[in-house]
Coordinates of C-alpha atoms and ligand atoms in Angstrom, one line a residue:
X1 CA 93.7 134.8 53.0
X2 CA 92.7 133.3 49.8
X3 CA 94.4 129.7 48.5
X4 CA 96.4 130.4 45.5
X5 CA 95.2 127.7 42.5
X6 CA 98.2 126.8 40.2
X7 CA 96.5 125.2 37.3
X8 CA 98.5 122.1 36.6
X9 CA 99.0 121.0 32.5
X10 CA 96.6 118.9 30.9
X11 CA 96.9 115.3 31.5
X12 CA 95.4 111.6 30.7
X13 CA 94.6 110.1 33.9
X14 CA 93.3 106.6 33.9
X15 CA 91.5 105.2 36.9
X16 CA 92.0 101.5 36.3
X17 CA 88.6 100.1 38.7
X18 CA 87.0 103.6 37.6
X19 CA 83.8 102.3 39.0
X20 CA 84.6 101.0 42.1
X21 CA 84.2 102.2 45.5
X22 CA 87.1 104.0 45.9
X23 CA 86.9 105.7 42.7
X24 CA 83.2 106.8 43.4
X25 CA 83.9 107.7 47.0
X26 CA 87.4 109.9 46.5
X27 CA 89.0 110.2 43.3
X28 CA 86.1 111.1 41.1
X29 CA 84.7 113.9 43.7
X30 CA 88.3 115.0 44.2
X31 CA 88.9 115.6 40.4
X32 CA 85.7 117.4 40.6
X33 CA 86.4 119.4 43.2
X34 CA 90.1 120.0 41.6
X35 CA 88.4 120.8 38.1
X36 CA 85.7 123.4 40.2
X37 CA 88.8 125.9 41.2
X38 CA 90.4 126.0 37.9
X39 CA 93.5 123.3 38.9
X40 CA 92.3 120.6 36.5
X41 CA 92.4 121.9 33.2
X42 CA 89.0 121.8 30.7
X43 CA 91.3 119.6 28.1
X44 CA 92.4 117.3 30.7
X45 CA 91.2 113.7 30.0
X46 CA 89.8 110.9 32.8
X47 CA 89.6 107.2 31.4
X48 CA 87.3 105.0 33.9
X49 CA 89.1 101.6 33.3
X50 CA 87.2 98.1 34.7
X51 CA 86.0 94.7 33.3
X52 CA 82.5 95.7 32.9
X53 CA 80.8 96.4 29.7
X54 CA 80.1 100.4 29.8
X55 CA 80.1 103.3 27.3
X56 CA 81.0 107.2 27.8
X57 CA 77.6 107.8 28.8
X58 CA 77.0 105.2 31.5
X59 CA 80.3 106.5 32.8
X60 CA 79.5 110.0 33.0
X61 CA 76.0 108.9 34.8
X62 CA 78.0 106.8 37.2
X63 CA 80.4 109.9 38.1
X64 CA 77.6 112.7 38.4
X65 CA 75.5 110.4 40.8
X66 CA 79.0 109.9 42.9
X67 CA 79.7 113.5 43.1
X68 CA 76.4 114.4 43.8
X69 CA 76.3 112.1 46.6
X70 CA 79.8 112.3 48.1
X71 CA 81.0 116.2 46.8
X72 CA 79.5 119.7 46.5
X73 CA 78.2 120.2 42.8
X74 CA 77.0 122.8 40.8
X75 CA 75.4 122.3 37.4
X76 CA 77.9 124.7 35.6
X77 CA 81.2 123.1 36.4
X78 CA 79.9 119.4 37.0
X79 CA 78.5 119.5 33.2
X80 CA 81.7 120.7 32.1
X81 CA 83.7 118.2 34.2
X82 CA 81.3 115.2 32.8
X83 CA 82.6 116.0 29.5
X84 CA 86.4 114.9 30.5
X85 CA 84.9 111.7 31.3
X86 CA 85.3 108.9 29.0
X87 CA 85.2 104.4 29.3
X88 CA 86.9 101.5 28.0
X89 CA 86.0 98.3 29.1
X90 CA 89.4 96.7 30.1
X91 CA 90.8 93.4 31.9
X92 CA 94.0 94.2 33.7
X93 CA 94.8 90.1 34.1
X94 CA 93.8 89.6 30.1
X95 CA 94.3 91.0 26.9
X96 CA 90.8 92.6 25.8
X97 CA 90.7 96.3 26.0
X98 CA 94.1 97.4 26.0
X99 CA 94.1 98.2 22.3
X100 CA 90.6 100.4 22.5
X101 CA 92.7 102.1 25.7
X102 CA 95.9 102.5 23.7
X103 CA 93.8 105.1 21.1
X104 CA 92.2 107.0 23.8
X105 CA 95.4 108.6 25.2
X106 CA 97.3 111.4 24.0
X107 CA 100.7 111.9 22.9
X108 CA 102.8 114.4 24.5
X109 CA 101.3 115.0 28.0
X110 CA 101.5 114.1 31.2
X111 CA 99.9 110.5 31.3
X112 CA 99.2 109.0 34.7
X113 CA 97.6 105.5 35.6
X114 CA 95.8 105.2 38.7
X115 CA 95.2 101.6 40.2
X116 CA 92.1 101.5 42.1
X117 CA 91.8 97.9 41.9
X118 CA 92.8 95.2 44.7
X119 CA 97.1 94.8 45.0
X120 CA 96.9 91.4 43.8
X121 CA 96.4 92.8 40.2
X122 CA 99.2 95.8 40.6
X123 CA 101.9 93.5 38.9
X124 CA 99.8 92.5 36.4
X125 CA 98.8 96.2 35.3
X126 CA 102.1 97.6 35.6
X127 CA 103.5 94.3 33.0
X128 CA 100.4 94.9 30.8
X129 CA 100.8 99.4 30.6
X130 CA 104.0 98.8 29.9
X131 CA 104.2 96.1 27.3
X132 CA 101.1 97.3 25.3
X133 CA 103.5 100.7 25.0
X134 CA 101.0 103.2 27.0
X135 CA 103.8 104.3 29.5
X136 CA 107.0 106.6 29.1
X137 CA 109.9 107.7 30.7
X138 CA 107.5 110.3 32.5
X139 CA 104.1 107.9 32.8
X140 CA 103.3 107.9 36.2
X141 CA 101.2 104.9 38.2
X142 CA 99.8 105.7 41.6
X143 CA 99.2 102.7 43.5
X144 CA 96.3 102.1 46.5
X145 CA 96.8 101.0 50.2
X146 CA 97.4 98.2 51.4
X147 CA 100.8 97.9 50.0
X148 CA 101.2 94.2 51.2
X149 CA 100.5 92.6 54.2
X150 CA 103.9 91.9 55.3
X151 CA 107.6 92.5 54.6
X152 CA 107.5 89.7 52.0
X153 CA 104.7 90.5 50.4
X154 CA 105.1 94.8 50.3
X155 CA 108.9 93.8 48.6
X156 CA 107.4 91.1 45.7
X157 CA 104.8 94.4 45.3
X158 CA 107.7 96.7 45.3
X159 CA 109.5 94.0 42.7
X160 CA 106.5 93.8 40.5
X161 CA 106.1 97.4 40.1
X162 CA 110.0 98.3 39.7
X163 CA 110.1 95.3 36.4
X164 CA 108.5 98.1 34.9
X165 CA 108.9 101.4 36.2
X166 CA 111.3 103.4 37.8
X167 CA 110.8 104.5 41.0
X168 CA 110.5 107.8 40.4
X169 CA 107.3 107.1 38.7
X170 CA 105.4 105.2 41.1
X171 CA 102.8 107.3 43.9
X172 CA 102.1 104.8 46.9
X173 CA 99.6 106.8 48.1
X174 CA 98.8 107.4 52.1
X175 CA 96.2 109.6 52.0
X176 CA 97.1 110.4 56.0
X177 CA 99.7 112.6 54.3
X178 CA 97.5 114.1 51.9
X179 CA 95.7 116.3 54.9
X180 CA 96.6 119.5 55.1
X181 CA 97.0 119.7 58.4
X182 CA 99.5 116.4 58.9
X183 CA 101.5 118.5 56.0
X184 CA 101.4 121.1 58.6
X185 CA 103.0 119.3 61.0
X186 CA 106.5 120.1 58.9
X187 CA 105.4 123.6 58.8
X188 CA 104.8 124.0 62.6
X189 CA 108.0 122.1 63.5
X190 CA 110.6 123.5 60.7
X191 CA 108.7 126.9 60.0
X192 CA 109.1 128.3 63.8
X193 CA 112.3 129.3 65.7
X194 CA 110.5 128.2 68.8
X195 CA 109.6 124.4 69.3
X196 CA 112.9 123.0 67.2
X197 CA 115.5 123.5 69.9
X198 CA 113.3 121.5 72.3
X199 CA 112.9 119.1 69.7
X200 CA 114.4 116.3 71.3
X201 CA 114.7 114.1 74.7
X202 CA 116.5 116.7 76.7
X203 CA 113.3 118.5 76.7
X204 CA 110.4 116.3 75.8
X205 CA 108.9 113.5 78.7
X206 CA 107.3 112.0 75.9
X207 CA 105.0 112.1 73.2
X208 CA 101.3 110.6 72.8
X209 CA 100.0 109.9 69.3
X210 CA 96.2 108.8 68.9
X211 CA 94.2 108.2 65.9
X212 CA 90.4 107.1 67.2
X213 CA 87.4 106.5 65.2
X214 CA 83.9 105.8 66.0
X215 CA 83.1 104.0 63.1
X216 CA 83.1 100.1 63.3
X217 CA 84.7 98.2 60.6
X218 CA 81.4 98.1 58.7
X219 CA 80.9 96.8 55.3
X220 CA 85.1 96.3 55.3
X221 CA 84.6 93.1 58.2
X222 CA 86.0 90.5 55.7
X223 CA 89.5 92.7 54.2
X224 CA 89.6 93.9 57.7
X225 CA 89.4 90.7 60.2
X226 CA 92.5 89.9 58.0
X227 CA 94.5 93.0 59.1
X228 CA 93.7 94.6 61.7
X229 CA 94.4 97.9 63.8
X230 CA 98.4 97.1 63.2
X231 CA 98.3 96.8 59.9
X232 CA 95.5 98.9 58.8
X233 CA 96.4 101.8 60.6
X234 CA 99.3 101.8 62.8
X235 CA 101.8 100.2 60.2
X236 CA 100.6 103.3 57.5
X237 CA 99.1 106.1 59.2
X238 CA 100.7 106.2 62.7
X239 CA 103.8 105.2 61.4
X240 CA 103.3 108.5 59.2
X241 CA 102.6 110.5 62.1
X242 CA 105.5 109.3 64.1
X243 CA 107.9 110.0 61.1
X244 CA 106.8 113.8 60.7
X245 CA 107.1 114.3 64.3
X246 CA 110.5 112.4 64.9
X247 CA 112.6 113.1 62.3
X248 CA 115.7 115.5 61.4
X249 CA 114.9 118.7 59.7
X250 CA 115.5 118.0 55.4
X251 CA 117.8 119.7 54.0
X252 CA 115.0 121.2 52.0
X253 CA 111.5 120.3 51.1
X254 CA 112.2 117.9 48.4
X255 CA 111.1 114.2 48.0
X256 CA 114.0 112.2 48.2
X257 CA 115.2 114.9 51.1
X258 CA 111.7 114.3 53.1
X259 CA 111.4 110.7 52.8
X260 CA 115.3 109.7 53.7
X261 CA 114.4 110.9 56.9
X262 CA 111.9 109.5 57.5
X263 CA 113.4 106.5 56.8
X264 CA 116.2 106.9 59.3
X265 CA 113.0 106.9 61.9
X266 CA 111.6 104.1 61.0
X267 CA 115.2 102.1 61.1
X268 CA 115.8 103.6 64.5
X269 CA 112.5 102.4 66.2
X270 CA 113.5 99.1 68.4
X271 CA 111.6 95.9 68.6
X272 CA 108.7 96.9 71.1
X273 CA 108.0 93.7 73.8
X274 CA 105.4 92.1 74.2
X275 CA 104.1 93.8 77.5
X276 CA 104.5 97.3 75.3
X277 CA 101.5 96.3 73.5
X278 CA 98.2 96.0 74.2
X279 CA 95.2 94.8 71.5
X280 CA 91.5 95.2 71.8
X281 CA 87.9 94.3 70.8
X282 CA 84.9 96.2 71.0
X283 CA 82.0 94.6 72.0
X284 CA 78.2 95.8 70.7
X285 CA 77.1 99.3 71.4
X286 CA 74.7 99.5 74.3
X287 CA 72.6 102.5 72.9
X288 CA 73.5 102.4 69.3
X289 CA 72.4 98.4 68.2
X290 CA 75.4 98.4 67.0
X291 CA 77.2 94.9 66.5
X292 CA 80.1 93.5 68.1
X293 CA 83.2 93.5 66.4
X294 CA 82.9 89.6 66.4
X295 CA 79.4 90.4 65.0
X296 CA 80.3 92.3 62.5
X297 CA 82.9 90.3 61.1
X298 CA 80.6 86.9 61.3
X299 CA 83.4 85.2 63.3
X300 CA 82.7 84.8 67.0
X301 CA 86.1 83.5 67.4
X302 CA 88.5 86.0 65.6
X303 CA 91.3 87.1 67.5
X304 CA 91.8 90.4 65.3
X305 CA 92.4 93.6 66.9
X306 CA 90.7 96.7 66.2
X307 CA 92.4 98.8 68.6
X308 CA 96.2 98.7 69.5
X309 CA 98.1 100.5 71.8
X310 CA 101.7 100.5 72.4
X311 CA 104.8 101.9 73.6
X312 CA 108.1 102.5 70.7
X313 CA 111.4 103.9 71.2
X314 CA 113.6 105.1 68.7
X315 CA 117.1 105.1 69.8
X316 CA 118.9 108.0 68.1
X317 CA 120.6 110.7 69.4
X318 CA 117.8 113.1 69.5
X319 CA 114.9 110.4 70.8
X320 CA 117.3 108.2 72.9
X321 CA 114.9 107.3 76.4
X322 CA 111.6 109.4 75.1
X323 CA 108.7 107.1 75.0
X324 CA 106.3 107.5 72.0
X325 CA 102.9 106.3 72.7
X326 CA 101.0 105.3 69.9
X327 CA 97.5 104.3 69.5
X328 CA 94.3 103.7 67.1
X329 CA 91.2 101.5 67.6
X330 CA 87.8 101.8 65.9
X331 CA 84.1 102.3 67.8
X332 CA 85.9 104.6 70.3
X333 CA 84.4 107.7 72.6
X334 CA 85.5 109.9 69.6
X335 CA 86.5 110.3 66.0
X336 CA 90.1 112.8 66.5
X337 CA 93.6 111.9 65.3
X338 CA 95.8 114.4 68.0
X339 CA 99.7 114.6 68.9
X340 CA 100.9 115.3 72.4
X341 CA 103.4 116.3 73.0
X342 CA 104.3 116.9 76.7
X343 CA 107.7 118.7 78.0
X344 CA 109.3 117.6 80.8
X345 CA 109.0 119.5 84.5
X346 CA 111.1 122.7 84.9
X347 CA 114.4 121.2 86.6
X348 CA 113.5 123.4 90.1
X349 CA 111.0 125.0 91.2
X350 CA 111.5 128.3 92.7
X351 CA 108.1 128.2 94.4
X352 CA 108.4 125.5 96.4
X353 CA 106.5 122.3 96.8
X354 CA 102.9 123.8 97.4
X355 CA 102.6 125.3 93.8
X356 CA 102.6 121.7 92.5
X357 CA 103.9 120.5 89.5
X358 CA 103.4 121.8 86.0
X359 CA 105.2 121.4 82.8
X360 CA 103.9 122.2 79.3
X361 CA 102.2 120.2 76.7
X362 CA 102.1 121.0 72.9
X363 CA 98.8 119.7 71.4
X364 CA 98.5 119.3 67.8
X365 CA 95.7 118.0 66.7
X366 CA 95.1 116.9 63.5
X367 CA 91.3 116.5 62.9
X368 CA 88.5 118.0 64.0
X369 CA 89.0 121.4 65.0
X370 CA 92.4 121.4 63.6
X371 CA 94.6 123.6 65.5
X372 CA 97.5 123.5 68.0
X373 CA 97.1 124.4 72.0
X374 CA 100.3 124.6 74.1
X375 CA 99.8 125.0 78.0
X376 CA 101.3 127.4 79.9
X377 CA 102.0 127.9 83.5
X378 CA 101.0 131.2 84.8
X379 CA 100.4 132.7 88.3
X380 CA 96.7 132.1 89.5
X381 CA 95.1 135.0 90.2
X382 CA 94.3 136.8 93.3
X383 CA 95.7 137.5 96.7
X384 CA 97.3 134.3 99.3
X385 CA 100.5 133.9 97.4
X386 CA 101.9 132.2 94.5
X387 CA 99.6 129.0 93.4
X388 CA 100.6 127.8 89.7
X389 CA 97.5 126.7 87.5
X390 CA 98.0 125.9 83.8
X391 CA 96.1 127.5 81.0
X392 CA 95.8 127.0 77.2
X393 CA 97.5 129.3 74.6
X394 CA 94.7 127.6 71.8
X395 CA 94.7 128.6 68.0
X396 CA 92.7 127.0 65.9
X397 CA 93.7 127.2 62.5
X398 CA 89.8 128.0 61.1
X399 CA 89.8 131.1 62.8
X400 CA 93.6 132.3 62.8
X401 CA 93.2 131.8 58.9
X402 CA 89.8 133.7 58.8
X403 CA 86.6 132.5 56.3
X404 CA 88.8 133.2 53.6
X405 CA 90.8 130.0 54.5
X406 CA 88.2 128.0 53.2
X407 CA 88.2 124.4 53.9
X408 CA 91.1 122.3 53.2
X409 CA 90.8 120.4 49.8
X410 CA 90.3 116.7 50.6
X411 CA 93.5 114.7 51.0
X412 CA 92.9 113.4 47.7
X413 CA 92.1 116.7 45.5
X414 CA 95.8 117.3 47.0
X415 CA 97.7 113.8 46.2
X416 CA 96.1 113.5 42.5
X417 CA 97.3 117.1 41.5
X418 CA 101.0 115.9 43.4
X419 CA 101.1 113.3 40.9
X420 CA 100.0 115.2 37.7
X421 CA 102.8 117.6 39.2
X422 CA 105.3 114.9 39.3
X423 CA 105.7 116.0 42.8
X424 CA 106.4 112.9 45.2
X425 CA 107.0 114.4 48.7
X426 CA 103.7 113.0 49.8
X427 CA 104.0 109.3 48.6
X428 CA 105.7 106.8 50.6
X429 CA 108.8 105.5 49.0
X430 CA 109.5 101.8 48.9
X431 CA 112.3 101.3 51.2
X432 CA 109.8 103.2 53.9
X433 CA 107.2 101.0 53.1
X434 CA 109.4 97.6 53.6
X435 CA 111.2 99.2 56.5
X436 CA 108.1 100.1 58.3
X437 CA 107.1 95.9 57.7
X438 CA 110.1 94.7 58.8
X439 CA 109.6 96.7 62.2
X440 CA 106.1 95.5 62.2
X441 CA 105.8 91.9 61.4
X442 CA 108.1 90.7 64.4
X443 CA 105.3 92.6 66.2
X444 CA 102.6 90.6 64.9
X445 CA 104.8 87.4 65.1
X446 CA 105.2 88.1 68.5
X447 CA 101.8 88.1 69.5
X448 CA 100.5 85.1 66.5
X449 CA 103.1 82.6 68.6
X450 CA 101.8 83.7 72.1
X451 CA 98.3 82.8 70.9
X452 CA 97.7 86.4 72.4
X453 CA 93.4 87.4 72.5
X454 CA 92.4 90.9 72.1
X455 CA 91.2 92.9 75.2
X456 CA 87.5 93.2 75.4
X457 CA 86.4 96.9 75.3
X458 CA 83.0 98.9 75.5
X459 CA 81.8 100.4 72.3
X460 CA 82.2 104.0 72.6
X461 CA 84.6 103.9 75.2
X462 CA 88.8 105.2 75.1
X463 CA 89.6 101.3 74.4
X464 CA 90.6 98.5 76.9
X465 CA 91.5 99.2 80.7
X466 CA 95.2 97.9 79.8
X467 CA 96.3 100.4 77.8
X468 CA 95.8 103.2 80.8
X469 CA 97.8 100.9 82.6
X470 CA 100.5 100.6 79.8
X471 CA 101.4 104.4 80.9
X472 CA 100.5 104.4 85.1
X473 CA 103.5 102.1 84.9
X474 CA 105.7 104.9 83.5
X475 CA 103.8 107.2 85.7
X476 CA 102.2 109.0 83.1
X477 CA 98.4 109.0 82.0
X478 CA 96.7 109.5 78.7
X479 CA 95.3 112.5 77.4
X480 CA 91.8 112.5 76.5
X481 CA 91.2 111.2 73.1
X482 CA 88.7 114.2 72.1
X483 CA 91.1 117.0 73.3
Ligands
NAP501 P1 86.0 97.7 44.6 O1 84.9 98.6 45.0 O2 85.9 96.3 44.8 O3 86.3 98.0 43.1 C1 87.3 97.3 42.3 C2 87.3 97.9 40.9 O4 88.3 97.1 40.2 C3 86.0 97.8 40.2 O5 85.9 98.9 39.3 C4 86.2 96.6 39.3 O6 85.4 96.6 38.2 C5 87.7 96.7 39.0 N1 88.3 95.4 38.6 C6 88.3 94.2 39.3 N2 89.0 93.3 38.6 C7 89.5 93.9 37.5 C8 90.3 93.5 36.4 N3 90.7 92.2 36.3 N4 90.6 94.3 35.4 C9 90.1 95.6 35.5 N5 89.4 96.1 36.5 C10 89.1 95.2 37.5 O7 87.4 98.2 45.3 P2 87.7 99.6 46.0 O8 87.1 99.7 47.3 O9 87.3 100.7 45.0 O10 89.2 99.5 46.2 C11 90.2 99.7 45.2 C12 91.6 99.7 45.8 O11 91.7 100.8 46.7 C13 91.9 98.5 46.6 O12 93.3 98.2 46.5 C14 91.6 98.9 48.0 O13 92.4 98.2 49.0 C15 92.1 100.4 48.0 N6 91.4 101.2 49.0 C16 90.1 101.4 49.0 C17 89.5 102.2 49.9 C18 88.0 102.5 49.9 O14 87.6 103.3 50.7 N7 87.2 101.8 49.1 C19 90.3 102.9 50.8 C20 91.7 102.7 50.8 C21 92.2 101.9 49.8 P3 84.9 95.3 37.3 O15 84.5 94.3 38.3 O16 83.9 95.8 36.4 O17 86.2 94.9 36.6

């Protein structure tokens, strides 16, 4: 099975921090990788945009040495990529460069601004691209996480950005939903007959969704000691997750379609309590010579939380008394982002007590070894009557699809082309953003006026001791975190 490439139409992009990290890291190998397969066109034009003094040269030295550390290159196609690559030495708080950009872009295709930079400059880019007369009714500007760091701040983002563009043209990127396979959590869900009827509480005990890393918080310790697991991840990411996996079937697979409900989710979830939520720490790794989290952020008194656990209900029809279990934390046993979901026990067992208790679970997971596995009950072979045991039905997508599947195109080979496509499915819409802050920041309010400390936990553990018991309350247990 061989991925069809749709070649999109030449486009200006401008990567406005073109030579920062993320820019060096993602977009530049992405566009690579894009231009490799034949999506982005030869005539196509990148414009790395930042207050240093460069020229086209520098610029092009700058990319090769990012792709040849972070992408796949071959001489062919990376010289030919190179030569899209141009420079202009712009300030997005000032006036110097804007004139020098202004000649470099090309009427009469699809122009698109990237903003790489940190939020507290996306007002000021979107005023100056507009009132230096670079954008049009189809410009579009694709804006970088963290969209603000509270309900406040996301809607003064949301305000700055809408003085000058419509919504329609503005790409808050999540790259969660760039992944192929979190896109195929639609296609599982809405694409089979099978799981959608039992879609719903009647049906489902509950769900588990858990998004570990193994990583510390590394050379990010000052950004993130500010955040944390709630903000960085849970509020974006999980929230993501939760949205795909709760909501109504579209009425087709259209933006404005996809995104209203996931909206409706998020507006549905309740406050969660306090004793719904449990934060952690890690402390050094024992083998590794790793630092503590406290270490690693030079503060041996923060109170941030790099893991968080906690319990949400969405009171709708469909979800109405299913738990959703949610959690994330860093320097855990395992880097896998998996979805449980576990069906409730047959209502009667015809075989009596001794055959024990079994009811199905639908694993999804997400990364590695993407795939799905459902467990079945089936009769355990051999003679002395009927004993249940359950087994797994597992398909993992790699080999289902064959070596001609390929790997998947990073998350951000996938969002880039979305924009140059005009295609917004993937991008979180304001109102989602805000509406996922307002459910969040009584959260953190919560736990700011209790003084509340994180839970200590072991490096390279499943995360603190509290959060199993968050679940043996309800009587239910985690899954593993590396399935
Ligand atoms: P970074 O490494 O600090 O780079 C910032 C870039 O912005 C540099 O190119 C810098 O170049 C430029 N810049 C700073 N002030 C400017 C100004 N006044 N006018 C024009 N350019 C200016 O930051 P980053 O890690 O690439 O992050 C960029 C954005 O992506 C941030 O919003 C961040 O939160 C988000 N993000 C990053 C990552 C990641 O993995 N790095 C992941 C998710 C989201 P000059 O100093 O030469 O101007």
């Amino acid at each position: 099975m061989v991925s069809r490439v749709i070649p999109v139409d030449p486009f200006d992009l401008v990567i406005f921090g073109g030579t920062g990290d993320l820019a060096r890291r993602k977009i530049l190998p992405a566009l690579y990788q894009r231009f490799r397969v034949g999506q982005m066109p030869p005539d196509a034009r990148l414009i790395g945009a930042a207050r240093s003094s460069h020229d086209a040269a520098d610029y092009r030295a700058f990319a090769e040495a990012a792709i040849r550390e972070f992408s796949d290159a071959d001489r062919g196609s990376l010289a030919a990529f190179l030569d899209t690559l141009d420079y202009v030495t712009v300030d997005a708080s000032g006036e110097t460069g804007w004139a020098g950009l202004a000649e470099r872009l090309q009427p009469g295709r699809v122009r698109a601004f990237y903003f790489s930079v940190a939020p507290g400059l996306f007002g000021d880019l979107a005023e100056r691209v507009r009132l230096h007369g670079l954008a049009d009714a189809d410009t579009r500007i694709v804006v970088e996480k963290p969209f603000g760091r509270d309900l406040g701040s996301a809607r003064a983002l949301n305000k700055a950005l809408a003085a000058h563009f419509d919504e329609s043209q503005i790409y808050r990127i999540d790259h969660y939903l760039g992944k192929e396979t979190v896109q195929n959590l639609m296609a599982i869900r809405f694409g089979n007959m099978l799981f959608e009827p039992l879609w719903n509480s009647q049906y489902v005990d509950h769900i588990q969704i858990t998004v570990a890393e193994t990583v510390g918080v590394g050379g990010r310790g000052e950004y993130y000691d500010r955040a944390g697991a709630m903000r960085d991840m849970m509020q974006n990411h999980l929230m993501q997750l939760l949205c795909l996996i709760a909501m109504e079937p579209p009425a087709k697979f259209d933006p404005d379609a996809v995104r209203d409900e996931k909206l409706k989710v998020i507006r549905a979830l309740d406050p969660v309590p306090p004793h719904h939520i449990v934060r952690g720490q890690y402390g050094a790794g024992d083998s590794d010579n790793q630092p503590s989290y406290r270490e690693a952020v030079d503060d041996p008194r923060s109170t941030t939380e790099s893991y968080i656990a906690l319990k949400a209900h969405i009171s709708n029809w469909r979800w109405a008394g299913t738990p959703f279990y949610l959690r994330t934390g860093k320097r855990l046993v395992a880097r896998s982002s998996v979805i449980n979901v576990a069906f409730k026990d047959a209502p009667h067992s015809i075989f009596g007590e001794e055959a024990g208790r079994h009811a199905n679970l639908l694993t999804i997971r997400l990364q590695p070894n993407e795939g799905i596995t459902l467990r079945v009950t089936i009769k355990e072979p051999g003679p002395g009557g009927m004993r249940l045991v359950d087994v797994p039905l597992d398909m993992t997508f790699a080999e289902a699809l064959g070596p001609e599947g390929g790997d998947p195109p990073d998350a951000y080979e996938r969002l880039i082309m979305d924009v140059i496509r005009g295609n917004q499915t993937l991008f979180m819409r304001g109102d989602e953003v805000e509406a996922a802050w307002a459910w969040t920041d009584p959260i953190i309010a919560g736990w700011e006026a209790r003084g509340d400390v994180p839970k200590p936990y072991d490096s390279g553990s499943v995360g603190p001791a509290e959060a199993d018991q968050l679940l043996k309350r309800d009587q239910r247990q985690w899954r593993g975190i590396n399935p």
